[in-house]
Amino acid sequence: MPRNRLTTQEYLDGIVSNNRTILSQAITLIESKRKEDTIIANDLLSKITQLESNSLRIGITGVPGVGKSTFIDTFGKFLTSKGKKVAVLSIDPSSQRTKGSILGDKTRMAQLSTDELAFIRPSPSGSTLGGVANKTRESLLLCEAAGYDVIIVETVGVGQSEVAAKNMVDFFLLLMLAGGGDELQGIKRGIMETADAIAINKADGDFVKAAKKAKVDYQNALHLFPPNENSWQPTVTTCSAVEKMGIDKIWETIESFERLVKGNGYFSKNRIDQNVHWFHELLNTRVLEKLLTNQKAKEQIQLKIENIEKGIEDPSTAVSEILDIIF
Ligand code: GDP
């Protein structure tokens, strides 16, 4: 047995007693692609999902430079000062390219990373075929088992990672800057539409006026969107992560949201929907993985590619034939 690999029970005991080293090791275990690790990881996950948790999952997104790490550092410290245990996880598709997470540097959240009540885990995405399939969701479950009250899922990167985050959190916060058009900020309308709150960051110094104007603009824009299934009216606030302004207001907003959706049943419905969604995602990924690593399938795929290149077979028939052979 390689060093650092424990039994399921040892992982479980360590996590439940909030041993952060073991929590870290358990996340490494679930991120591992080794078959032996996967067996223990699945065993661990099935045990962990039976534990009670009262956590709140918050997604935070925004383009690079908007101030996500600074904000999470400030916001996280605000929460730990209230005695809350805070975990920060990240979805970082770019890490695949750079062969190491750009979030690897804990100094990004200098204050929070030395806080006893906080756990920060940059999660390099072992991205699989056709999606941001990293293990953030499973890591989130481990953090909940360790008793973290607030789990922040930060996304770095564009498009897919935001959608992935939205699908695993209760509340979705979009950080924006004043002054830049939506296109400039690389934020698609679709993402704005999924936000439960927009916070215009860097509302300090010379930016205060522009931030106030942006707030009105975004408020107007949000009114044009169709009402949410959860009955929540998304809010727009301004804040300064550096000057620690507006942070309490954002937390109050999140608390009001939580009260509303727990009261109207949306909170648990959403989590169930997310689980079903997650099941489909995993099924898609795993079936595809299995297909593409199957020797017989690989040979057939190669053959079909050659036929298509020669112009003697069309792609649609080729795919149907492969599926008939495999299933
Ligand atoms: P990220 O790429 O979204 O994680 O952004 P960072 O947190 O790394 O911040 C990018 C830059 O913006 C850094 O130089 C921060 O110091 C600065 N910044 C972040 N928040 C604020 C803020 O509230 N006000 C001002 N003036 N600068 C900020």
Coordinates of N, CA and C in Angstrom, one line a residue, residues 7-157:
T7 N -7.1 3.3 5.3 CA -8.3 2.6 5.0 C -9.5 3.5 5.0
T8 N -10.6 3.0 4.5 CA -11.8 3.9 4.4 C -12.2 4.5 5.8
Q9 N -12.1 3.6 6.8 CA -12.5 4.0 8.1 C -11.5 5.1 8.7
E10 N -10.2 4.9 8.3 CA -9.3 5.9 8.8 C -9.5 7.3 8.2
Y11 N -9.8 7.2 6.9 CA -10.2 8.5 6.2 C -11.4 9.1 6.8
L12 N -12.4 8.3 7.0 CA -13.7 8.7 7.6 C -13.5 9.3 9.0
D13 N -12.8 8.6 9.8 CA -12.6 9.1 11.2 C -11.8 10.5 11.2
G14 N -10.8 10.5 10.3 CA -10.0 11.7 10.2 C -10.8 12.9 9.7
I15 N -11.7 12.7 8.7 CA -12.5 13.7 8.2 C -13.5 14.2 9.2
V16 N -14.2 13.3 9.8 CA -15.2 13.6 10.8 C -14.6 14.4 12.0
S17 N -13.4 14.0 12.3 CA -12.8 14.8 13.5 C -12.1 16.0 13.0
N18 N -12.3 16.4 11.7 CA -11.8 17.6 11.1 C -10.2 17.7 11.2
N19 N -9.6 16.5 10.8 CA -8.2 16.5 10.7 C -7.9 17.0 9.2
R20 N -7.4 18.2 9.1 CA -7.3 18.8 7.8 C -6.3 18.1 6.9
T21 N -5.3 17.5 7.5 CA -4.3 16.7 6.7 C -5.0 15.5 6.1
I22 N -5.8 14.9 6.9 CA -6.5 13.7 6.3 C -7.6 14.1 5.3
L23 N -8.2 15.2 5.5 CA -9.2 15.7 4.6 C -8.5 16.0 3.2
S24 N -7.3 16.6 3.3 CA -6.5 16.9 2.1 C -6.2 15.6 1.4
Q25 N -5.7 14.6 2.2 CA -5.3 13.3 1.6 C -6.5 12.6 1.0
A26 N -7.7 12.8 1.6 CA -8.9 12.1 1.0 C -9.2 12.8 -0.3
I27 N -9.0 14.1 -0.4 CA -9.3 14.7 -1.7 C -8.4 14.2 -2.8
T28 N -7.1 14.1 -2.4 CA -6.1 13.6 -3.3 C -6.5 12.1 -3.7
L29 N -7.0 11.4 -2.8 CA -7.5 10.0 -3.1 C -8.6 10.1 -4.1
I30 N -9.6 10.9 -3.9 CA -10.7 10.9 -4.9 C -10.3 11.5 -6.2
E31 N -9.3 12.3 -6.2 CA -8.8 12.9 -7.5 C -8.0 11.8 -8.3
S32 N -7.5 10.8 -7.6 CA -6.6 9.8 -8.2 C -7.4 9.0 -9.2
K33 N -6.6 8.6 -10.3 CA -7.3 7.8 -11.3 C -6.9 6.3 -11.2
R34 N -6.1 6.0 -10.1 CA -5.7 4.6 -9.9 C -6.9 3.8 -9.5
K35 N -7.0 2.6 -10.0 CA -8.2 1.8 -9.7 C -8.3 1.5 -8.2
E36 N -7.2 1.2 -7.6 CA -7.3 0.9 -6.1 C -7.8 2.1 -5.3
D37 N -7.4 3.3 -5.8 CA -7.8 4.5 -5.1 C -9.3 4.7 -5.3
T38 N -9.7 4.4 -6.5 CA -11.1 4.7 -6.9 C -12.1 3.8 -6.0
I39 N -11.6 2.6 -5.7 CA -12.4 1.7 -4.9 C -12.6 2.3 -3.5
I40 N -11.5 2.7 -2.9 CA -11.6 3.3 -1.5 C -12.4 4.6 -1.6
A41 N -12.2 5.4 -2.7 CA -12.8 6.7 -2.8 C -14.3 6.5 -2.9
N42 N -14.8 5.5 -3.7 CA -16.2 5.3 -3.8 C -16.8 4.8 -2.5
D43 N -16.1 4.0 -1.8 CA -16.5 3.5 -0.5 C -16.7 4.6 0.5
L44 N -15.7 5.5 0.5 CA -15.7 6.6 1.3 C -16.9 7.6 1.0
L45 N -17.1 7.8 -0.3 CA -18.1 8.8 -0.7 C -19.5 8.2 -0.3
S46 N -19.7 6.9 -0.4 CA -21.0 6.3 -0.1 C -21.2 6.4 1.4
K47 N -20.2 6.3 2.2 CA -20.4 6.5 3.6 C -20.6 7.9 4.0
I48 N -19.9 8.8 3.3 CA -20.0 10.2 3.7 C -21.4 10.8 3.3
T49 N -22.0 10.3 2.3 CA -23.3 10.9 1.9 C -24.4 10.6 2.9
Q50 N -24.1 9.6 3.8 CA -25.1 9.3 4.8 C -25.0 10.2 6.0
L51 N -24.0 11.1 6.0 CA -23.8 11.9 7.2 C -24.7 13.2 7.0
E52 N -25.1 13.7 8.1 CA -25.9 15.0 8.1 C -25.0 16.2 7.9
S53 N -25.5 17.1 7.1 CA -24.7 18.3 7.0 C -25.7 19.5 6.8
N54 N -25.3 20.6 7.4 CA -26.1 21.8 7.3 C -25.4 22.9 6.5
S55 N -24.6 22.5 5.6 CA -23.7 23.5 5.0 C -24.5 24.3 4.0
L56 N -23.9 25.5 3.7 CA -24.4 26.3 2.6 C -23.3 26.3 1.5
R57 N -23.7 26.1 0.3 CA -22.7 26.0 -0.8 C -22.8 27.3 -1.7
I58 N -21.7 28.0 -1.7 CA -21.8 29.3 -2.5 C -20.8 29.3 -3.6
G59 N -21.3 29.6 -4.8 CA -20.4 29.7 -6.0 C -20.0 31.1 -6.2
I60 N -18.8 31.3 -6.5 CA -18.3 32.7 -6.8 C -17.6 32.7 -8.1
T61 N -18.0 33.5 -9.0 CA -17.4 33.6 -10.3 C -17.1 35.0 -10.8
G62 N -16.4 35.2 -11.8 CA -16.1 36.5 -12.4 C -14.8 36.3 -13.1
V63 N -14.5 37.3 -14.0 CA -13.4 37.1 -14.9 C -12.1 37.3 -14.1
P64 N -11.0 36.8 -14.6 CA -9.7 37.0 -13.9 C -9.4 38.5 -13.7
G65 N -9.0 38.9 -12.5 CA -8.7 40.3 -12.2 C -9.9 41.0 -11.6
V66 N -11.0 40.4 -11.5 CA -12.2 41.1 -10.9 C -12.0 41.2 -9.4
G67 N -11.2 40.3 -8.9 CA -10.9 40.3 -7.4 C -11.4 39.1 -6.7
K68 N -11.6 38.0 -7.3 CA -12.2 36.8 -6.7 C -11.3 36.4 -5.5
S69 N -10.0 36.2 -5.6 CA -9.3 35.8 -4.5 C -9.3 36.8 -3.4
T70 N -9.1 38.0 -3.7 CA -9.2 39.1 -2.7 C -10.5 39.0 -2.0
F71 N -11.6 38.9 -2.7 CA -12.9 38.9 -2.2 C -13.1 37.7 -1.3
I72 N -12.7 36.5 -1.7 CA -12.9 35.3 -0.9 C -12.0 35.4 0.4
D73 N -10.9 36.0 0.2 CA -10.0 36.2 1.4 C -10.8 37.0 2.5
T74 N -11.3 38.1 2.0 CA -12.0 39.1 2.9 C -13.3 38.4 3.4
F75 N -14.1 37.9 2.5 CA -15.4 37.3 2.8 C -15.2 36.1 3.7
G76 N -14.2 35.3 3.4 CA -13.9 34.1 4.3 C -13.6 34.5 5.7
K77 N -12.7 35.6 5.8 CA -12.3 36.0 7.2 C -13.6 36.6 7.9
F78 N -14.4 37.3 7.1 CA -15.7 37.8 7.7 C -16.5 36.6 8.3
L79 N -16.5 35.5 7.6 CA -17.3 34.4 8.1 C -16.7 33.7 9.3
T80 N -15.3 33.5 9.2 CA -14.7 32.8 10.3 C -14.7 33.7 11.6
S81 N -14.8 35.0 11.4 CA -14.9 35.9 12.6 C -16.2 35.7 13.2
K82 N -17.2 35.1 12.5 CA -18.5 34.8 13.1 C -18.5 33.4 13.6
G83 N -17.3 32.8 13.6 CA -17.2 31.4 14.1 C -17.6 30.3 13.1
K84 N -17.8 30.7 11.8 CA -18.1 29.7 10.8 C -16.9 29.1 10.2
K85 N -17.0 27.8 10.0 CA -15.9 27.1 9.3 C -16.1 27.2 7.8
V86 N -15.1 27.6 7.1 CA -15.2 27.9 5.7 C -14.2 27.1 4.8
A87 N -14.7 26.4 3.8 CA -13.9 25.7 2.9 C -13.9 26.4 1.5
V88 N -12.8 26.5 0.9 CA -12.8 27.1 -0.5 C -12.2 26.1 -1.4
L89 N -13.0 25.8 -2.4 CA -12.6 24.9 -3.5 C -12.7 25.6 -4.8
S90 N -11.9 25.1 -5.8 CA -12.0 25.8 -7.0 C -12.1 24.9 -8.2
I91 N -12.7 25.4 -9.2 CA -12.8 24.7 -10.5 C -11.9 25.5 -11.4
D92 N -10.9 24.8 -11.9 CA -9.9 25.5 -12.7 C -9.5 24.8 -13.9
P93 N -10.2 24.9 -15.0 CA -9.9 24.1 -16.2 C -8.6 24.4 -16.8
S94 N -8.1 25.6 -16.5 CA -6.8 26.0 -17.1 C -5.6 25.2 -16.6
S95 N -5.8 24.7 -15.4 CA -4.7 23.9 -14.8 C -4.3 22.7 -15.6
Q96 N -5.2 22.3 -16.4 CA -4.9 21.1 -17.2 C -3.8 21.5 -18.2
R97 N -3.9 22.6 -18.7 CA -3.0 23.1 -19.7 C -1.6 23.4 -19.1
T98 N -1.6 24.0 -17.9 CA -0.4 24.4 -17.3 C 0.3 23.3 -16.5
K99 N -0.4 22.2 -16.5 CA 0.1 21.1 -15.7 C 0.4 21.4 -14.2
G100 N -0.5 22.2 -13.7 CA -0.4 22.6 -12.3 C -1.3 23.7 -12.1
S101 N -2.0 23.8 -11.0 CA -3.0 24.7 -10.9 C -2.5 26.1 -10.7
I102 N -3.1 27.1 -11.5 CA -2.7 28.5 -11.3 C -3.2 28.9 -9.9
L103 N -4.1 28.1 -9.3 CA -4.5 28.5 -8.0 C -3.7 27.9 -6.9
G104 N -2.6 27.2 -7.4 CA -1.8 26.5 -6.4 C -1.2 27.3 -5.3
D105 N -1.1 28.6 -5.6 CA -0.5 29.5 -4.7 C -1.4 30.0 -3.6
K106 N -1.2 29.5 -2.4 CA -2.1 29.8 -1.3 C -2.0 31.3 -0.9
T107 N -0.9 31.9 -1.3 CA -0.8 33.3 -0.9 C -1.9 34.2 -1.6
R108 N -2.6 33.6 -2.6 CA -3.7 34.3 -3.1 C -4.7 34.7 -2.1
M109 N -4.8 33.8 -1.1 CA -5.7 34.2 0.0 C -4.9 34.1 1.3
A110 N -4.1 35.1 1.5 CA -3.1 35.1 2.5 C -3.7 35.0 3.9
Q111 N -4.7 35.8 4.1 CA -5.3 35.8 5.5 C -6.0 34.5 5.8
L112 N -6.8 34.1 4.9 CA -7.7 33.0 5.1 C -6.9 31.7 5.2
S113 N -5.8 31.6 4.5 CA -5.0 30.4 4.4 C -4.3 30.0 5.8
T114 N -4.2 31.1 6.6 CA -3.6 30.8 7.9 C -4.7 30.7 9.0
D115 N -5.9 30.7 8.6 CA -7.0 30.7 9.6 C -7.4 29.3 10.0
E116 N -7.4 29.1 11.2 CA -7.7 27.7 11.8 C -9.1 27.2 11.3
L117 N -10.0 28.1 11.0 CA -11.4 27.7 10.7 C -11.5 27.6 9.2
A118 N -10.5 27.7 8.4 CA -10.6 27.7 7.0 C -9.8 26.5 6.4
F119 N -10.3 26.1 5.3 CA -9.6 25.0 4.5 C -9.7 25.5 3.0
I120 N -8.5 25.6 2.4 CA -8.5 26.0 1.0 C -7.8 24.9 0.2
R121 N -8.6 24.6 -0.9 CA -8.1 23.5 -1.7 C -8.1 23.8 -3.2
P122 N -7.0 24.2 -3.8 CA -7.0 24.4 -5.2 C -7.2 23.0 -5.8
S123 N -8.1 22.9 -6.8 CA -8.3 21.6 -7.3 C -8.0 21.5 -8.8
P124 N -6.8 21.0 -9.1 CA -6.5 20.9 -10.5 C -7.5 20.0 -11.2
S125 N -8.0 20.4 -12.3 CA -9.0 19.6 -12.9 C -8.5 18.5 -13.8
G126 N -8.7 17.3 -13.3 CA -8.4 16.2 -14.2 C -9.5 16.1 -15.2
S127 N -9.5 17.1 -16.1 CA -10.6 17.2 -17.0 C -10.7 16.0 -17.9
T128 N -11.9 15.5 -18.1 CA -12.1 14.4 -19.0 C -12.8 14.9 -20.3
L129 N -13.1 13.9 -21.1 CA -13.7 14.1 -22.4 C -14.9 15.1 -22.3
G130 N -14.7 16.1 -23.0 CA -15.9 17.0 -23.3 C -16.5 17.7 -22.1
G131 N -15.7 18.0 -21.1 CA -16.3 18.7 -20.0 C -15.3 19.1 -18.9
V132 N -15.8 19.9 -18.0 CA -15.0 20.2 -16.8 C -15.3 19.2 -15.8
A133 N -14.8 18.0 -16.0 CA -15.1 17.0 -15.1 C -14.0 16.8 -14.0
N134 N -14.0 17.7 -13.1 CA -13.0 17.5 -12.0 C -13.7 17.0 -10.8
K135 N -13.0 16.9 -9.7 CA -13.6 16.3 -8.5 C -14.1 17.3 -7.5
T136 N -14.4 18.5 -7.9 CA -14.8 19.5 -7.0 C -16.0 19.1 -6.2
R137 N -17.0 18.5 -6.9 CA -18.2 18.1 -6.2 C -18.0 17.1 -5.1
E138 N -17.1 16.1 -5.4 CA -16.8 15.1 -4.4 C -16.0 15.8 -3.2
S139 N -15.1 16.7 -3.6 CA -14.4 17.4 -2.5 C -15.3 18.1 -1.6
L140 N -16.3 18.7 -2.3 CA -17.3 19.5 -1.5 C -18.0 18.6 -0.5
L141 N -18.3 17.4 -0.9 CA -19.0 16.5 0.0 C -18.1 16.1 1.2
L142 N -16.8 15.9 0.9 CA -15.8 15.6 2.0 C -15.8 16.8 3.0
C143 N -15.7 18.0 2.4 CA -15.7 19.2 3.3 C -16.9 19.3 4.2
E144 N -18.0 18.9 3.6 CA -19.3 19.0 4.4 C -19.2 17.9 5.5
A145 N -18.7 16.8 5.2 CA -18.5 15.7 6.2 C -17.6 16.2 7.3
A146 N -16.6 17.0 7.0 CA -15.7 17.6 8.0 C -16.3 18.7 8.8
G147 N -17.6 19.0 8.5 CA -18.3 20.0 9.3 C -18.1 21.5 8.9
Y148 N -17.7 21.7 7.6 CA -17.6 23.1 7.2 C -19.0 23.7 7.0
D149 N -19.2 24.9 7.5 CA -20.5 25.5 7.4 C -20.8 26.1 6.1
V150 N -19.7 26.7 5.5 CA -19.9 27.4 4.2 C -18.8 26.8 3.3
I151 N -19.3 26.4 2.1 CA -18.3 25.9 1.2 C -18.4 26.8 0.0
I152 N -17.2 27.4 -0.3 CA -17.2 28.3 -1.5 C -16.6 27.6 -2.6
V153 N -17.3 27.6 -3.7 CA -16.7 27.0 -5.0 C -16.4 28.2 -5.9
E154 N -15.1 28.3 -6.1 CA -14.7 29.5 -6.9 C -14.4 28.9 -8.3
T155 N -14.8 29.7 -9.3 CA -14.4 29.2 -10.7 C -13.4 30.2 -11.3
V156 N -12.5 29.6 -12.0 CA -11.5 30.4 -12.7 C -11.6 29.9 -14.1
G157 N -11.7 30.9 -15.0 CA -11.9 30.4 -16.4 C -13.3 30.8 -16.8

